CSV table of N, CA and C in Angstrom, one decimal:
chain,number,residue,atom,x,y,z
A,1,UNK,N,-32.1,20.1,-26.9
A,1,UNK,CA,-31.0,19.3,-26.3
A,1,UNK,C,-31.5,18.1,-25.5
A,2,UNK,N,-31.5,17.0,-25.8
A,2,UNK,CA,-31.2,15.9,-25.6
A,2,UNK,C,-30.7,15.4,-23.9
A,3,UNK,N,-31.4,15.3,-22.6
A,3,UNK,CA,-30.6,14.4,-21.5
A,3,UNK,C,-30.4,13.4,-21.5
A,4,UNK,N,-29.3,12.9,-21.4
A,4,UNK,CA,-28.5,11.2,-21.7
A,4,UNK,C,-28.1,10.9,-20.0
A,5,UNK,N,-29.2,10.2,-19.7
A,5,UNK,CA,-28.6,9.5,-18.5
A,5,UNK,C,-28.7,8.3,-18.2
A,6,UNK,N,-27.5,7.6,-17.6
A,6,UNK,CA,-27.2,6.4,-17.5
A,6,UNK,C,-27.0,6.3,-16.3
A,7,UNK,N,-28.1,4.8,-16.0
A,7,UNK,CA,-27.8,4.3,-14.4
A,7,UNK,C,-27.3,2.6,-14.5
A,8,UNK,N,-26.4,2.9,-13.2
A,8,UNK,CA,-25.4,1.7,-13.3
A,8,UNK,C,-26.0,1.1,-11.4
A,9,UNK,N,-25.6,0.4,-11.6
A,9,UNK,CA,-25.7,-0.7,-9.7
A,9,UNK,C,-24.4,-1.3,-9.5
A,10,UNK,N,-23.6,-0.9,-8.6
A,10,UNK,CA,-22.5,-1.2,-8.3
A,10,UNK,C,-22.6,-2.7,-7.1
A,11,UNK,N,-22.6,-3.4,-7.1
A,11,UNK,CA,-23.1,-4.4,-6.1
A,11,UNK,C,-21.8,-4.2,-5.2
A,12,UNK,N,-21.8,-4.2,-3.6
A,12,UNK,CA,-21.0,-3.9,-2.9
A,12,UNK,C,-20.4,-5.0,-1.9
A,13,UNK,N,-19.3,-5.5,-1.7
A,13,UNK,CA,-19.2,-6.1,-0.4
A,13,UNK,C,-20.1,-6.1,0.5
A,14,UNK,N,-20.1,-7.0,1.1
A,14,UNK,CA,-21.0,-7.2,2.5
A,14,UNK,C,-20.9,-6.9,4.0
A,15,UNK,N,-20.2,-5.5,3.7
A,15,UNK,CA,-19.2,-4.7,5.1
A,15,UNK,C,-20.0,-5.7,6.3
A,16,UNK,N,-21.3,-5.7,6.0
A,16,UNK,CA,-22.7,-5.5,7.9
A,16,UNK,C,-22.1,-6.9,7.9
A,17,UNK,N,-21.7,-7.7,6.9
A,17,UNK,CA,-21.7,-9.1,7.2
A,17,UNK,C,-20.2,-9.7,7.3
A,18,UNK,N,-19.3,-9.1,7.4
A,18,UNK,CA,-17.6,-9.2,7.4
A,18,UNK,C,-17.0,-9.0,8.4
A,19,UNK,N,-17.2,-10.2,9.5
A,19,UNK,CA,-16.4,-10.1,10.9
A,19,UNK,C,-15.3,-10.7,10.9
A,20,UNK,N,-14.6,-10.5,11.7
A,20,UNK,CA,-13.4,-10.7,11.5
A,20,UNK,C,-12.8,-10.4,12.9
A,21,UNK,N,-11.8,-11.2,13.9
A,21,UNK,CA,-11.6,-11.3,15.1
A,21,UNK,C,-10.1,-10.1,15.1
A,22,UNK,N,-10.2,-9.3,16.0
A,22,UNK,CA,-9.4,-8.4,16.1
A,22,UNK,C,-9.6,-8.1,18.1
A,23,UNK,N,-8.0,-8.9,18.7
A,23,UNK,CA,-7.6,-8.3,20.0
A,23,UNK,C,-8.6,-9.4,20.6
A,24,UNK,N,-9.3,-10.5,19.9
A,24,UNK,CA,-10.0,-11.4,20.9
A,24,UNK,C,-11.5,-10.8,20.0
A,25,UNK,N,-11.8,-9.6,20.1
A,25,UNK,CA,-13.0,-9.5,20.1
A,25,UNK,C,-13.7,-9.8,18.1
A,26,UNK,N,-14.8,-9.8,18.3
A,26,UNK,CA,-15.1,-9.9,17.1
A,26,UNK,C,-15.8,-8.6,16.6
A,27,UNK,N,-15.3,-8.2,15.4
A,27,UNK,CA,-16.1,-6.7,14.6
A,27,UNK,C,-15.9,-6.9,13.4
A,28,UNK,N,-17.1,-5.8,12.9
A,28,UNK,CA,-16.7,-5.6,11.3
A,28,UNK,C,-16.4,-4.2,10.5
A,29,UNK,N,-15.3,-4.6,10.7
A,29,UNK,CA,-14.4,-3.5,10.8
A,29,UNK,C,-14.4,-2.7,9.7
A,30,UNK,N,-15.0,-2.1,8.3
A,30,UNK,CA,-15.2,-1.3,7.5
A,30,UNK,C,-17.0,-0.6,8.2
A,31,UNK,N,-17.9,-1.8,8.2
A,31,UNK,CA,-19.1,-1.1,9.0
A,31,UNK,C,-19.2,-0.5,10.3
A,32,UNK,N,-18.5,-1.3,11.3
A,32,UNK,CA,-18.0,-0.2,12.7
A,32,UNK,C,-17.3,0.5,12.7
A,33,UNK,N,-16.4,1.1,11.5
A,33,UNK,CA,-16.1,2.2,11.6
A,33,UNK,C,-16.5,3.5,11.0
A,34,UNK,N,-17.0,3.2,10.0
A,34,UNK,CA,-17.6,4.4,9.4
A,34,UNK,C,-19.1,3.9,9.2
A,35,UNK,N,-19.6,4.2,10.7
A,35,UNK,CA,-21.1,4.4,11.0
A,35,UNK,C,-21.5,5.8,11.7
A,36,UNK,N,-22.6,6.0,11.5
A,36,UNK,CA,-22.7,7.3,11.9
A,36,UNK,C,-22.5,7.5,13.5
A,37,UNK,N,-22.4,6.7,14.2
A,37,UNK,CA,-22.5,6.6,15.6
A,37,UNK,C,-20.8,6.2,16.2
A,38,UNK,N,-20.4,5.5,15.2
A,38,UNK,CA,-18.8,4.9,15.8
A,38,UNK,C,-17.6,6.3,15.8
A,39,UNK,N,-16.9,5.9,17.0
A,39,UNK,CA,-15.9,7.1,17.2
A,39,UNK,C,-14.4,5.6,17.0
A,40,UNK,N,-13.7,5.9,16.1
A,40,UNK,CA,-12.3,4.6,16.0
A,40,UNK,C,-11.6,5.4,16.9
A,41,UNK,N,-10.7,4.5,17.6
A,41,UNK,CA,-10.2,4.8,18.7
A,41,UNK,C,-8.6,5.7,18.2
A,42,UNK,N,-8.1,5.4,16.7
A,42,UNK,CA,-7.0,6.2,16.1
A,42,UNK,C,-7.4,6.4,14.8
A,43,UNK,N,-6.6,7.2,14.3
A,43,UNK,CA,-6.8,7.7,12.9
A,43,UNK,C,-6.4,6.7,12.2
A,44,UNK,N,-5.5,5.8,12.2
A,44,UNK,CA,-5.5,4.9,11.0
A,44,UNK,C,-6.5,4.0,11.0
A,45,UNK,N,-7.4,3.6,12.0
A,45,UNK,CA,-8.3,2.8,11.8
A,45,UNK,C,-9.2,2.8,11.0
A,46,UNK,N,-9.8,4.2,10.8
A,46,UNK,CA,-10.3,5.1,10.2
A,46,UNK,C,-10.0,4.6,8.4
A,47,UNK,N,-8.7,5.0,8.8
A,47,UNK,CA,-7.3,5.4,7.4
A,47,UNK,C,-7.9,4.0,6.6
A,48,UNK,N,-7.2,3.0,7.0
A,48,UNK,CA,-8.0,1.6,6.4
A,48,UNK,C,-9.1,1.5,6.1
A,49,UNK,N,-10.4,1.6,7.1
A,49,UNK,CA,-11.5,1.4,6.6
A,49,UNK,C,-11.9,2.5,5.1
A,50,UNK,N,-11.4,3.6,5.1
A,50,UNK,CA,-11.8,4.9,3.8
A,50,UNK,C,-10.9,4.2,2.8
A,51,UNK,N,-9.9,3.5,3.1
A,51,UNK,CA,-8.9,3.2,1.7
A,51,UNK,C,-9.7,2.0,1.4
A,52,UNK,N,-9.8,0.9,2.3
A,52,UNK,CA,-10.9,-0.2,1.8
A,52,UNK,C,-11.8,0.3,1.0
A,53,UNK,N,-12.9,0.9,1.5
A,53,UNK,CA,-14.1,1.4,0.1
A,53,UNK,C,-13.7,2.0,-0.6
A,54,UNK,N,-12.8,2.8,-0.5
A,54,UNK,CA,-12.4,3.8,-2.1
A,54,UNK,C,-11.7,2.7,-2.5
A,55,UNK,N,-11.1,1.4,-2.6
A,55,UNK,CA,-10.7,0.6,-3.6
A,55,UNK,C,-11.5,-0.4,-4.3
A,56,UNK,N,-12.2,-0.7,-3.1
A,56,UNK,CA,-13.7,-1.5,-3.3
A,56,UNK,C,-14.6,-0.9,-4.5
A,57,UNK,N,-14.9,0.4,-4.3
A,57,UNK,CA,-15.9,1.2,-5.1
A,57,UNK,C,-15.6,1.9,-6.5
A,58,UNK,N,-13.6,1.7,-6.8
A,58,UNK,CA,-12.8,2.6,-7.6
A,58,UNK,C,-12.5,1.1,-8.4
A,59,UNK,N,-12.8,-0.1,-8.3
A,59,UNK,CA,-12.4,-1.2,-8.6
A,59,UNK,C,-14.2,-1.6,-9.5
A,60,UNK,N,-14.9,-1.6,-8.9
A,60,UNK,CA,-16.4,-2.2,-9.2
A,60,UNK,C,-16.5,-1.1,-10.7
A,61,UNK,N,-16.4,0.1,-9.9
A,61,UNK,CA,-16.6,1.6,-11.1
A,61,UNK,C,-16.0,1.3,-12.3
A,62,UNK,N,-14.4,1.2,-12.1
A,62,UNK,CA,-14.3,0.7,-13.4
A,62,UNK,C,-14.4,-0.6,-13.9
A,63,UNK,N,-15.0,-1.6,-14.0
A,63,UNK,CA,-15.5,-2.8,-14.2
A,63,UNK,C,-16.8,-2.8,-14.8
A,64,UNK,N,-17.4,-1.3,-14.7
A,64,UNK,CA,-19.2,-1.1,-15.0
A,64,UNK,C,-18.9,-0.4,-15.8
A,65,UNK,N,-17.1,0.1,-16.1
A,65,UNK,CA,-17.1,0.9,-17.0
A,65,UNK,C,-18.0,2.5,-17.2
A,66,UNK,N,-18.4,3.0,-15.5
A,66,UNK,CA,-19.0,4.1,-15.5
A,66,UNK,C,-18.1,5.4,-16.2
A,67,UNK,N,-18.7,6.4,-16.9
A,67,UNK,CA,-18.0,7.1,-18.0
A,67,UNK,C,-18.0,8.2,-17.1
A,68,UNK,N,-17.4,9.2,-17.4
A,68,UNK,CA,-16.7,10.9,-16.6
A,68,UNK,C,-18.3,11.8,-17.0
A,69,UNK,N,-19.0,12.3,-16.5
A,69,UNK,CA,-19.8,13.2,-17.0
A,69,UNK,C,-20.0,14.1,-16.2
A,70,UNK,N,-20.9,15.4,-16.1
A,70,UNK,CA,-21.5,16.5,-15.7
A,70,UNK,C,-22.0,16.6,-14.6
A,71,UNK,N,-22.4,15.7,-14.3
A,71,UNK,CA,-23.3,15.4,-12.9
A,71,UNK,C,-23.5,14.1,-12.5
A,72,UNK,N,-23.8,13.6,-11.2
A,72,UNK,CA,-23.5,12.2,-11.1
A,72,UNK,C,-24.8,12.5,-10.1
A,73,UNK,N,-25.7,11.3,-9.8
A,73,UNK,CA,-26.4,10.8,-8.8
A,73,UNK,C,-26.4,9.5,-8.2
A,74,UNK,N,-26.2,10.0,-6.8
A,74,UNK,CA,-25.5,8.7,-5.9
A,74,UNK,C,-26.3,8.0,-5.1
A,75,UNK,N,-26.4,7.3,-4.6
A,75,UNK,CA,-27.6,6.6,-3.7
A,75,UNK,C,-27.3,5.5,-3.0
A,76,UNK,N,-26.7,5.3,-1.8
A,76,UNK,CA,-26.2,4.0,-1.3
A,76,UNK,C,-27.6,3.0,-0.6
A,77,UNK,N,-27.7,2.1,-1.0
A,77,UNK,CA,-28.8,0.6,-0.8
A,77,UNK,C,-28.2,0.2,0.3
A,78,UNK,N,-29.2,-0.6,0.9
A,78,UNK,CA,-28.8,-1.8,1.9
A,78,UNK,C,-30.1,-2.4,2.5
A,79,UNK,N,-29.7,-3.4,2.0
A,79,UNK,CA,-31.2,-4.6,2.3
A,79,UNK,C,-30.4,-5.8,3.1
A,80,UNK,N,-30.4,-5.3,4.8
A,80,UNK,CA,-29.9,-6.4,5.7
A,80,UNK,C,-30.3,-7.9,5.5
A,81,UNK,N,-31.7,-8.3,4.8
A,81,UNK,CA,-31.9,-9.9,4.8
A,81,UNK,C,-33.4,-10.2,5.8
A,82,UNK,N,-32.9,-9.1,6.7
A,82,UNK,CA,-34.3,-9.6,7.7
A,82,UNK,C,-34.9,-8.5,8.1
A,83,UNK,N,-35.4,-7.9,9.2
A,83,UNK,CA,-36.8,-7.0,9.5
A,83,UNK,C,-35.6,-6.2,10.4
A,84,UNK,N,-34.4,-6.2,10.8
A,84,UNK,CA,-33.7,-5.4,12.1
A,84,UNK,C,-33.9,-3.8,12.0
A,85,UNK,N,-33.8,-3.2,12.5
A,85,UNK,CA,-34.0,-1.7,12.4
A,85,UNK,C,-33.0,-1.4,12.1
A,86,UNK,N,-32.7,0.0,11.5
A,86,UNK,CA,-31.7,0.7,11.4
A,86,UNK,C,-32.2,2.0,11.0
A,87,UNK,N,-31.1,3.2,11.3
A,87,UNK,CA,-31.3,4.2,11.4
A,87,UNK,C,-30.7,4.4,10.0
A,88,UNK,N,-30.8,5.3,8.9
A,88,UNK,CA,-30.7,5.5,7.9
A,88,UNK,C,-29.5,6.4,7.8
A,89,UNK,N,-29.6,7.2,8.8
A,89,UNK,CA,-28.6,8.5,9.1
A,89,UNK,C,-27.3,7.9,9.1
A,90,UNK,N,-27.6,6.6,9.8
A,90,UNK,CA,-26.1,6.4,9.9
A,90,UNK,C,-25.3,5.5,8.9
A,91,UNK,N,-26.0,5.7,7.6
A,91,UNK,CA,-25.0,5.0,6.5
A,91,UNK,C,-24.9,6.2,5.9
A,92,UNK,N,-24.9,7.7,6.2
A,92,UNK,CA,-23.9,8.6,5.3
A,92,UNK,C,-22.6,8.7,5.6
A,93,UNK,N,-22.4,8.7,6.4
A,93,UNK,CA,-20.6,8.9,6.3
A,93,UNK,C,-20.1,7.2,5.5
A,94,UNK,N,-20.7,6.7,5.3
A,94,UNK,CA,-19.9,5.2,4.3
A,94,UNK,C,-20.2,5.9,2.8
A,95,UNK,N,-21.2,6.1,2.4
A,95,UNK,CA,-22.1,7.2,1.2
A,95,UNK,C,-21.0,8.4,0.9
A,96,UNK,N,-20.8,8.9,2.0
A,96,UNK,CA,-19.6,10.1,1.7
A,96,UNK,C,-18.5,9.7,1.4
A,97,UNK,N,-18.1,8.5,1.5
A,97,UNK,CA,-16.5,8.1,1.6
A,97,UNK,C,-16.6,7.6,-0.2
A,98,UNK,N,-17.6,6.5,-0.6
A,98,UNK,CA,-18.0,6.5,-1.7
A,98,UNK,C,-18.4,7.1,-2.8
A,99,UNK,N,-18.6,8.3,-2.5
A,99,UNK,CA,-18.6,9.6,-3.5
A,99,UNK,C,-17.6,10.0,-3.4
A,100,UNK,N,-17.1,10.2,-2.6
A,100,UNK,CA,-15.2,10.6,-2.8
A,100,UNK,C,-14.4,9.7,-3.7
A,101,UNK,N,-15.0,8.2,-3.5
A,101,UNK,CA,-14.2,7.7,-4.5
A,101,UNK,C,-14.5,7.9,-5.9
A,102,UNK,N,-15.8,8.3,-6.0
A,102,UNK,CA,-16.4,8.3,-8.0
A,102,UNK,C,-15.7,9.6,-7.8
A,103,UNK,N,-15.5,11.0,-7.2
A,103,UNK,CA,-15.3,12.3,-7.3
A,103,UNK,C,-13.5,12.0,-7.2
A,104,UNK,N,-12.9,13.1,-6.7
A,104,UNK,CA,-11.7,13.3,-7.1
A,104,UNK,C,-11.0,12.7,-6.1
A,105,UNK,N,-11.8,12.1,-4.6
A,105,UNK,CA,-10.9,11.4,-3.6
A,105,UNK,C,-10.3,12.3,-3.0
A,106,UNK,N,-9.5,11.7,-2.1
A,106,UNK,CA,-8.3,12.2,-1.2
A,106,UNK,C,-7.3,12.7,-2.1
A,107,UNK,N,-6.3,13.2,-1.1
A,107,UNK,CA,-4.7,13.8,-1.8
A,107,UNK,C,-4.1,12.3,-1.6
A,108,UNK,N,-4.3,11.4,-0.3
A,108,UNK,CA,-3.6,10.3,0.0
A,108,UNK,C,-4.3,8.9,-0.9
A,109,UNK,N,-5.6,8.9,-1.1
A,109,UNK,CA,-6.3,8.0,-1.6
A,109,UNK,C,-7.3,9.0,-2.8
A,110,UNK,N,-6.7,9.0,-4.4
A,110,UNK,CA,-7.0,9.6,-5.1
A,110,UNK,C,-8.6,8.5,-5.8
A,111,UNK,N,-9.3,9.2,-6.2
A,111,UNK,CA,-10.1,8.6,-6.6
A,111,UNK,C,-10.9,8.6,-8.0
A,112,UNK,N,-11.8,8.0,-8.8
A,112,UNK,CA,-11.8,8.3,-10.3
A,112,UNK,C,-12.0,9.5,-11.0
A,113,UNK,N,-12.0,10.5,-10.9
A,113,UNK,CA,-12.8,11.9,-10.9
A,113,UNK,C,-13.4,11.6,-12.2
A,114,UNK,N,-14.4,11.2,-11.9
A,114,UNK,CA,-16.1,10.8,-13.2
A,114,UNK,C,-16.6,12.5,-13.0
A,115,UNK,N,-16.6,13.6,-12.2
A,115,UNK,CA,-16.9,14.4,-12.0
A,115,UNK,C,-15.7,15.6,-11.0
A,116,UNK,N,-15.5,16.5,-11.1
A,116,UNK,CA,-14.4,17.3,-10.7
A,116,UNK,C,-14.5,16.9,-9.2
A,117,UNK,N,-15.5,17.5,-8.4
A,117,UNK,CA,-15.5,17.6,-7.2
A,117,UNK,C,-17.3,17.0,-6.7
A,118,UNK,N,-17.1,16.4,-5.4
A,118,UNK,CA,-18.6,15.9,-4.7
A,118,UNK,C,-19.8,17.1,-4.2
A,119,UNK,N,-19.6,18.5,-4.7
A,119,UNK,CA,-20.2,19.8,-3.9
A,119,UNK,C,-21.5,19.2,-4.9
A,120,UNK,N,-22.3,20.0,-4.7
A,120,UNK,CA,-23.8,19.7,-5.3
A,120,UNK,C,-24.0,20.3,-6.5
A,121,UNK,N,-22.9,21.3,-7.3
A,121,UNK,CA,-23.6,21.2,-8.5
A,121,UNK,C,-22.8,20.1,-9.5
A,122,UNK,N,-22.1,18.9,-8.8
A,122,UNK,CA,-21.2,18.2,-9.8
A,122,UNK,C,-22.0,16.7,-9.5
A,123,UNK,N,-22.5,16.6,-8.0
A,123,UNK,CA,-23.4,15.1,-7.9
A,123,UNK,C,-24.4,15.3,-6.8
A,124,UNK,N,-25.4,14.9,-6.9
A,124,UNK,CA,-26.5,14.5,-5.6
A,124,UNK,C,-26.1,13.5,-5.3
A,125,UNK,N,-26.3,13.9,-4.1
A,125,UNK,CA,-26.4,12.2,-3.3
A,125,UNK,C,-27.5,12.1,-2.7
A,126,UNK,N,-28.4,11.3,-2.7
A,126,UNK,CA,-29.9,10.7,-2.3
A,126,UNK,C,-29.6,10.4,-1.0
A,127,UNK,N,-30.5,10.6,0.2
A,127,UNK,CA,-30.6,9.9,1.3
A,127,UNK,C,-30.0,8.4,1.0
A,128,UNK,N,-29.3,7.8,2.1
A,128,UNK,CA,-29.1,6.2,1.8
A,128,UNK,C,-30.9,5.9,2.2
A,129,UNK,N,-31.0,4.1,1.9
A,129,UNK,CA,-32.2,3.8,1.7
A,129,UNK,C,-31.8,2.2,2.2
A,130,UNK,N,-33.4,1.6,3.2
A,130,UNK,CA,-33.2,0.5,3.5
A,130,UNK,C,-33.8,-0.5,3.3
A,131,UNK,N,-33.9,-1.8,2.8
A,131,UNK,CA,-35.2,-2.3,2.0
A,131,UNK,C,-35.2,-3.2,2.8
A,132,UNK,N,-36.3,-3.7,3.0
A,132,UNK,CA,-37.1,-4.9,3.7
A,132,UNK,C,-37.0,-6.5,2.9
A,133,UNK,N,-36.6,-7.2,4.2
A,133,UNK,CA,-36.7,-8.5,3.0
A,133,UNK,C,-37.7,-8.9,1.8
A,134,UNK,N,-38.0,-10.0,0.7
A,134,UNK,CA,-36.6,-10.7,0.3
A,134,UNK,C,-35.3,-10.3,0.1
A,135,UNK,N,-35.5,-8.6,-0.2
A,135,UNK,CA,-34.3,-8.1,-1.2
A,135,UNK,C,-32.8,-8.4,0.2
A,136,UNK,N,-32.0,-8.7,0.1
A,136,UNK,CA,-30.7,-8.9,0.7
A,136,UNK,C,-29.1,-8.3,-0.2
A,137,UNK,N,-28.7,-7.4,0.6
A,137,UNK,CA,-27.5,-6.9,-0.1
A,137,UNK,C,-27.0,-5.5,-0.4
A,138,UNK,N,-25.8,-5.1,-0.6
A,138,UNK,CA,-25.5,-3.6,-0.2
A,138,UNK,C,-24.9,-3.1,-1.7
A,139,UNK,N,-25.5,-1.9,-2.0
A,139,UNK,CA,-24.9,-1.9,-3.3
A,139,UNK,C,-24.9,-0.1,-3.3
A,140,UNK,N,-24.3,0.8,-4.6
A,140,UNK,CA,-24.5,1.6,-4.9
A,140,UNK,C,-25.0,2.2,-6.3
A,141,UNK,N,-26.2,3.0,-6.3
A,141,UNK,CA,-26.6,3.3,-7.5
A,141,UNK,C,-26.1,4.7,-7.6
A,142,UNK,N,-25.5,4.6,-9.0
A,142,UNK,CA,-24.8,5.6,-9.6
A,142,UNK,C,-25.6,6.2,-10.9
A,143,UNK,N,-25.8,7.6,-10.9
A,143,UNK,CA,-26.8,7.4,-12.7
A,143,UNK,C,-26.1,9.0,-13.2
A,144,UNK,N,-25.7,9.2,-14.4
A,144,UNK,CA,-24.5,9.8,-15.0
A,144,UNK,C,-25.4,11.1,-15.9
A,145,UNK,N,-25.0,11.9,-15.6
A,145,UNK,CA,-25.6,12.7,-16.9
A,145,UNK,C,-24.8,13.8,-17.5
């Protein structure tokens, strides 16, 4: 038997880079809120930011035309542009919200189900990963089997 696997790169909005003035102040409001470190001050803040990337990621998916299969492996990129630090830990919960969208999603925000459910025997998900310049840009690798 034959493994057939296919890998796709979903290129992603530029959350780190999408400020936007909210109450006077300025933030970017899909990245400050689903970081590993940020607490939103209410649940719909929250609500928006997870419906943003599940549309963002349920929009790109099907446009790459990723197909339904057996197992999925996920891997969220991000190559800020320059040398800044960052903790790696804290781009899983954006990673989690994005595999919810390739898996079956929310009850409120349904998502493609390429795979029944996000538990580990239906997709891995790879540590997220942070590249060093030249490389610049946020994307997701998806690879199907």
């Amino acid at each position: 038997m034959t493994d057939t696997r296919q890998a796709y790169r979903l290129v992603l909005p530029r959350y780190d880079l999408a400020w936007e003035v909210v109450r006077g102040k300025r933030k970017r409001f899909v990245w400050d809120t689903l970081r590993g470190n940020s607490r939103p001050p209410h649940w719909a803040v929250r609500h928006r930011a997870v419906k943003q990337v599940i549309h963002d990621v349920a929009t790109l998916a099907r446009a790459a035309k990723i197909p339904a299969g057996h197992h999925l492996t996920v891997q969220l990129i991000w190559a800020p542009g320059n040398r800044r630090t960052a903790d790696v830990d804290n781009l899983v919960p954006l990673q989690k919200v994005m595999c919810d969208a390739l898996a079956r999603g929310r009850k409120d925000l349904p998502g493609l189900h390429l795979v029944p459910d996000d538990r580990p025997e239906f997709m891995t998900k790879r540590m997220p990963d942070i590249l060093l310049p030249p490389v610049e840009g946020l994307w997701l690798l998806v690879e199907v089997a």
